[in-house]
Amino acid sequence: FSMANKCFNYVVDLGPGNAFYYEARAEKVRNLEAQLSWEGKLNGNELLALADAYRSLLKDLGGAPQSLPLQIRYAKLQAFYLNQAEKAKETLDSLVQNGRGSAQDLAQAKLNLADVQLLLGDLWEPSLLYGQIEKAYPNLLEAQEAKFRNARLAYFRGEFPWALTQVKVLKASTTKLIANDALRLSLLIQDNGGADSSFEALEIFAQAEMAVYRKETKRAQALLDSLKQQFPTHGLVAHSYWLRYEIAKEKQAYEQALSALETLLSFDKNHLLADDALLAAGKLLENQLNQPEKAMEKYRGIILDYPASIWTNEARKRYRLLR
């Protein structure tokens, strides 16, 4: 990240007369967001500085066509990190209604508008938007992303058989991340339905996961406690520690977040989320808890024990940098 920042700064310092001036400024902001996201520091003064950088650049661009991707990214930041979901919804709705920009920009605007509507509590309008993206842009990766998010929305609503049908198609997706997410949701539903097709425990877990998505941490915590109390031996109890990690991380209780990950890993080395938990633990130890040696252990664990994980390359890169 720091090397990329130096490169962008070099181009920016050449001045507005250089053809890549605004592109370099835009990439510098994206790079900063990627760095803060990786380091788990999308909060506090760092978050405010990122928001200022977005606003300054968007002001200077003045509604130029190249500002559309930046407006979409800033709206997402507003909704999920700056507690300005209504403002974000207005911005994205305006971009969708105007219809200007590339097909990919419009698809991204609709995707994020649907996500923000879900954040605000709407369980039905987002489904229509996801469906529109699938039909309007079948050749874009955004269509596959929309299909997955529609399946996830059905999962949140408790429509598990329908959600399972949708994600089974996506397991052969052309992008590893979508295929991985689809596989995880597919296995989650298949492995946690009762022998009599009862989904009572999964319904509680899905509600908790949706509450985490909406930043309703108290409700999520209460649902997870209820799940553990009603179904103490259920396989979803292990899964619940991933959500407990996300809740603790949101509250910046990093020791508590690490403890939740360690508990998840203690259940089963072959758990569906084991490689994710190792990566998340490594990031916490590296970025928040200042324990690089222990972080290296987590990254090494992914490299050696989960060579097929989508996080193997990332873990190898972080391990080498720390070493």
Coordinates of C-alpha atoms in Angstrom, one line a residue:
F1 CA 0.0 0.0 0.0
S2 CA 2.7 2.5 0.9
M3 CA 4.6 1.9 -2.4
A4 CA 1.4 2.3 -4.4
N5 CA 0.8 5.6 -2.5
K6 CA 4.2 6.9 -3.4
C7 CA 3.6 6.1 -7.1
F8 CA 0.2 7.9 -7.1
N9 CA 1.7 10.9 -5.2
Y10 CA 4.5 11.1 -7.8
V11 CA 1.9 11.4 -10.6
V12 CA -0.3 13.8 -8.6
D13 CA 2.7 16.1 -7.9
L14 CA 3.2 16.5 -11.6
G15 CA 0.1 18.8 -11.5
P16 CA -3.3 19.1 -13.0
G17 CA -1.8 19.6 -16.5
N18 CA -0.8 16.0 -16.6
A19 CA -3.3 13.6 -18.3
F20 CA -3.3 11.2 -15.4
Y21 CA -3.7 13.7 -12.6
Y22 CA -7.3 12.9 -11.6
E23 CA -6.9 9.2 -12.3
A24 CA -4.0 9.1 -9.9
R25 CA -5.9 11.0 -7.3
A26 CA -8.8 8.6 -7.6
E27 CA -6.5 5.6 -7.3
K28 CA -4.8 7.1 -4.3
V29 CA -8.2 7.3 -2.5
R30 CA -9.0 3.7 -3.5
N31 CA -5.6 2.6 -2.3
L32 CA -6.2 4.4 1.1
E33 CA -9.6 2.7 1.4
A34 CA -8.1 -0.7 0.6
Q35 CA -5.4 -0.2 3.1
L36 CA -7.7 0.9 5.9
S37 CA -10.1 -2.0 5.1
W38 CA -7.3 -4.6 5.2
E39 CA -5.9 -3.1 8.5
G40 CA -9.4 -3.0 10.0
K41 CA -9.1 0.8 10.5
L42 CA -12.2 2.0 8.8
N43 CA -13.1 4.0 11.9
G44 CA -12.1 7.1 13.9
N45 CA -9.8 9.7 12.4
E46 CA -8.7 7.4 9.6
L47 CA -12.3 7.0 8.4
L48 CA -12.9 10.8 8.6
A49 CA -9.7 11.5 6.6
L50 CA -10.8 9.0 3.9
A51 CA -14.3 10.6 3.7
D52 CA -12.6 14.1 3.4
A53 CA -10.4 12.7 0.5
Y54 CA -13.5 11.4 -1.3
R55 CA -15.4 14.7 -0.9
S56 CA -12.5 16.8 -2.0
L57 CA -11.9 14.7 -5.1
L58 CA -15.6 14.5 -6.0
K59 CA -15.9 18.3 -5.6
D60 CA -13.0 18.9 -8.0
L61 CA -14.3 16.5 -10.5
G62 CA -17.7 18.3 -10.5
G63 CA -19.9 15.6 -11.8
A64 CA -17.6 14.5 -14.6
P65 CA -18.3 11.0 -16.0
Q66 CA -15.2 9.5 -14.3
S67 CA -16.7 10.5 -11.0
L68 CA -19.4 7.9 -11.1
P69 CA -17.4 4.9 -9.7
L70 CA -16.2 7.3 -6.9
Q71 CA -19.7 8.4 -6.1
I72 CA -20.8 4.8 -5.8
R73 CA -17.8 3.9 -3.5
Y74 CA -18.4 6.9 -1.4
A75 CA -22.1 6.2 -1.0
K76 CA -21.2 2.7 0.2
L77 CA -18.8 4.2 2.7
Q78 CA -21.5 6.6 3.9
A79 CA -24.0 3.8 4.4
F80 CA -21.9 1.1 6.1
Y81 CA -19.3 3.1 8.0
L82 CA -20.4 6.8 8.4
N83 CA -24.0 6.1 9.5
Q84 CA -25.4 8.0 6.6
A85 CA -27.5 5.3 4.9
E86 CA -30.3 7.7 3.9
K87 CA -27.9 10.0 2.1
A88 CA -26.2 7.1 0.4
K89 CA -29.6 5.8 -0.8
E90 CA -30.5 9.3 -2.3
T91 CA -27.1 9.4 -4.1
L92 CA -27.4 5.9 -5.5
D93 CA -31.1 6.3 -6.4
S94 CA -30.2 9.5 -8.3
L95 CA -27.4 7.7 -10.2
V96 CA -29.7 4.9 -11.2
Q97 CA -32.5 7.2 -12.3
N98 CA -30.2 9.4 -14.4
G99 CA -29.0 6.3 -16.3
R100 CA -25.7 7.9 -17.3
G101 CA -22.5 6.1 -17.3
S102 CA -21.2 2.7 -18.4
A103 CA -23.2 -0.5 -18.0
Q104 CA -20.8 -1.6 -15.3
D105 CA -21.3 1.7 -13.4
L106 CA -25.0 1.5 -13.6
A107 CA -25.0 -2.2 -12.5
Q108 CA -22.7 -1.3 -9.5
A109 CA -25.0 1.6 -8.6
K110 CA -28.0 -0.7 -8.5
L111 CA -26.1 -3.4 -6.6
N112 CA -25.1 -0.9 -3.9
L113 CA -28.6 0.7 -3.8
A114 CA -30.1 -2.7 -3.1
D115 CA -27.5 -3.3 -0.4
V116 CA -28.3 0.0 1.3
Q117 CA -32.1 -0.7 1.1
L118 CA -31.4 -4.0 2.9
L119 CA -29.3 -2.2 5.5
L120 CA -32.3 0.1 6.0
G121 CA -34.6 -2.8 6.6
D122 CA -36.3 -3.4 3.2
L123 CA -36.5 -7.2 2.4
W124 CA -38.3 -7.0 -0.9
E125 CA -37.3 -4.0 -3.0
P126 CA -33.6 -5.1 -3.1
S127 CA -34.8 -8.5 -4.6
L128 CA -36.3 -6.6 -7.5
L129 CA -33.2 -4.6 -8.1
Y130 CA -31.0 -7.7 -8.0
G131 CA -33.3 -9.4 -10.5
Q132 CA -33.1 -6.3 -12.8
I133 CA -29.3 -6.5 -12.8
E134 CA -29.4 -10.2 -13.7
K135 CA -31.7 -9.6 -16.7
A136 CA -30.2 -6.3 -17.9
Y137 CA -26.5 -7.2 -17.6
P138 CA -26.2 -11.0 -18.1
N139 CA -22.6 -10.8 -19.5
L140 CA -21.2 -8.7 -16.6
L141 CA -19.8 -10.2 -13.4
E142 CA -22.3 -7.9 -11.6
A143 CA -25.1 -10.2 -12.8
Q144 CA -23.5 -13.1 -10.9
E145 CA -23.0 -10.9 -7.8
A146 CA -26.6 -9.9 -8.0
K147 CA -27.7 -13.5 -8.2
F148 CA -25.7 -14.4 -5.1
R149 CA -27.0 -11.4 -3.1
N150 CA -30.5 -12.3 -4.1
A151 CA -29.9 -15.8 -2.8
R152 CA -28.4 -14.4 0.4
L153 CA -31.5 -12.2 0.8
A154 CA -33.8 -15.2 0.4
Y155 CA -31.6 -16.9 3.1
F156 CA -32.1 -13.9 5.4
R157 CA -35.9 -14.2 4.8
G158 CA -35.8 -17.9 5.8
E159 CA -36.5 -19.2 2.2
F160 CA -33.8 -21.8 2.5
P161 CA -34.7 -24.3 -0.3
W162 CA -35.0 -21.5 -2.9
A163 CA -31.7 -19.9 -1.7
L164 CA -30.0 -23.3 -2.0
T165 CA -31.2 -23.7 -5.5
Q166 CA -29.8 -20.4 -6.5
V167 CA -26.3 -20.8 -4.9
K168 CA -25.8 -24.2 -6.4
V169 CA -25.8 -22.6 -9.8
L170 CA -23.2 -20.1 -8.7
K171 CA -20.7 -22.6 -7.3
A172 CA -19.3 -22.7 -10.8
S173 CA -18.9 -19.0 -11.0
T174 CA -16.1 -17.5 -13.0
T175 CA -14.8 -15.5 -10.0
K176 CA -13.3 -17.3 -7.0
L177 CA -14.9 -15.0 -4.4
I178 CA -18.5 -15.4 -5.7
A179 CA -18.0 -19.2 -6.1
N180 CA -16.5 -19.4 -2.6
D181 CA -19.4 -17.4 -1.1
A182 CA -21.9 -19.5 -2.9
L183 CA -20.3 -22.7 -1.8
R184 CA -20.2 -21.5 1.8
L185 CA -23.9 -20.5 1.8
S186 CA -24.8 -23.8 0.1
L187 CA -23.0 -25.9 2.7
L188 CA -24.4 -23.8 5.5
I189 CA -28.0 -24.5 4.4
Q190 CA -27.4 -28.2 3.5
D191 CA -25.5 -29.0 6.7
N192 CA -27.8 -27.3 9.1
G193 CA -31.3 -28.3 8.0
G194 CA -32.9 -30.9 10.3
A195 CA -33.5 -34.5 9.3
D196 CA -37.1 -33.6 9.0
S197 CA -36.3 -30.5 6.9
S198 CA -36.7 -28.3 10.0
F199 CA -34.7 -25.1 9.9
E200 CA -35.5 -23.7 13.3
A201 CA -31.9 -23.3 14.4
L202 CA -30.8 -21.9 11.0
E203 CA -33.7 -19.4 11.1
I204 CA -32.3 -18.0 14.3
F205 CA -28.7 -17.9 12.9
A206 CA -29.9 -16.3 9.6
Q207 CA -31.7 -13.6 11.6
A208 CA -28.5 -13.0 13.6
E209 CA -26.4 -12.8 10.5
M210 CA -28.8 -10.2 9.0
A211 CA -28.7 -8.2 12.2
V212 CA -24.9 -8.1 12.0
Y213 CA -25.2 -6.9 8.4
R214 CA -27.5 -4.1 9.5
K215 CA -25.2 -3.2 12.4
E216 CA -27.8 -4.2 14.9
T217 CA -25.2 -5.7 17.3
K218 CA -27.4 -6.0 20.4
R219 CA -30.1 -7.9 18.5
A220 CA -27.5 -10.1 16.9
Q221 CA -25.9 -10.9 20.3
A222 CA -29.3 -11.7 21.8
L223 CA -30.1 -14.1 18.9
L224 CA -26.8 -15.9 19.1
D225 CA -27.2 -16.3 22.9
S226 CA -30.7 -17.7 22.2
L227 CA -29.3 -20.1 19.6
K228 CA -26.7 -21.4 22.0
Q229 CA -29.3 -21.8 24.8
Q230 CA -31.9 -23.6 22.6
F231 CA -29.5 -25.7 20.5
P232 CA -26.3 -26.1 22.6
T233 CA -24.9 -29.1 20.5
H234 CA -25.9 -27.8 17.1
G235 CA -23.2 -27.3 14.5
L236 CA -24.3 -23.6 14.1
V237 CA -22.9 -22.8 17.5
A238 CA -19.4 -23.0 16.0
H239 CA -20.5 -20.8 13.1
S240 CA -21.9 -18.3 15.6
Y241 CA -18.4 -17.5 16.8
W242 CA -17.7 -16.0 13.4
L243 CA -20.6 -13.6 14.0
R244 CA -19.4 -12.9 17.5
Y245 CA -16.0 -12.0 16.0
E246 CA -17.7 -9.5 13.6
I247 CA -19.7 -8.0 16.5
A248 CA -16.6 -7.6 18.6
K249 CA -14.6 -6.1 15.7
E250 CA -17.3 -3.6 15.1
K251 CA -17.1 -2.5 18.7
Q252 CA -13.2 -2.4 18.4
A253 CA -13.0 -5.0 21.1
Y254 CA -10.1 -6.7 19.4
E255 CA -9.0 -9.1 22.2
Q256 CA -12.6 -10.3 22.4
A257 CA -12.8 -10.6 18.6
L258 CA -9.6 -12.7 18.6
S259 CA -11.0 -14.9 21.4
A260 CA -14.1 -15.6 19.3
L261 CA -11.9 -16.7 16.4
E262 CA -9.8 -19.0 18.6
T263 CA -13.0 -20.6 19.9
L264 CA -14.2 -21.2 16.4
L265 CA -10.9 -22.8 15.4
S266 CA -11.0 -25.1 18.5
F267 CA -14.2 -26.8 17.3
D268 CA -12.9 -28.4 14.2
K269 CA -9.7 -28.0 12.1
N270 CA -11.8 -28.7 9.0
H271 CA -14.5 -26.2 9.8
L272 CA -16.0 -24.4 6.8
L273 CA -14.7 -21.1 8.2
A274 CA -11.3 -22.3 9.5
D275 CA -9.2 -20.6 6.8
D276 CA -11.3 -17.4 7.1
A277 CA -10.8 -17.5 10.9
L278 CA -7.0 -17.9 10.5
L279 CA -6.8 -15.0 8.1
A280 CA -9.0 -12.8 10.3
A281 CA -6.9 -13.7 13.4
G282 CA -3.7 -12.9 11.5
K283 CA -5.0 -9.5 10.5
L284 CA -6.0 -8.7 14.1
L285 CA -2.7 -9.8 15.5
E286 CA -0.8 -7.9 12.8
N287 CA -2.8 -4.6 12.6
Q288 CA -4.6 -4.1 15.9
L289 CA -2.7 -6.2 18.6
N290 CA 0.8 -5.6 17.4
Q291 CA 1.9 -9.2 17.6
P292 CA 3.6 -9.9 14.2
E293 CA 5.1 -13.2 15.3
K294 CA 1.7 -14.7 16.2
A295 CA 0.3 -13.2 13.0
M296 CA 2.9 -15.1 11.0
E297 CA 1.8 -18.3 12.7
K298 CA -1.8 -17.8 11.6
Y299 CA -0.7 -17.0 8.0
R300 CA 1.6 -20.0 8.0
G301 CA -1.3 -22.1 9.2
I302 CA -3.3 -21.2 6.0
I303 CA -0.3 -21.8 3.7
L304 CA 0.4 -25.3 5.2
D305 CA -3.0 -26.6 6.2
Y306 CA -5.3 -25.0 3.7
P307 CA -3.4 -24.8 0.4
A308 CA -6.6 -24.8 -1.7
S309 CA -8.0 -21.7 0.2
I310 CA -8.7 -18.6 -1.7
W311 CA -6.7 -16.8 1.0
T312 CA -3.4 -18.8 0.4
N313 CA -1.8 -16.2 -1.8
E314 CA -2.8 -13.3 0.5
A315 CA -1.4 -15.3 3.5
R316 CA 1.8 -16.0 1.7
K317 CA 2.3 -12.3 0.8
R318 CA 1.6 -11.1 4.4
Y319 CA 3.9 -13.8 5.8
R320 CA 6.7 -12.8 3.6
L321 CA 6.3 -9.1 4.4
L322 CA 6.3 -9.8 8.1
R323 CA 9.3 -12.1 7.9

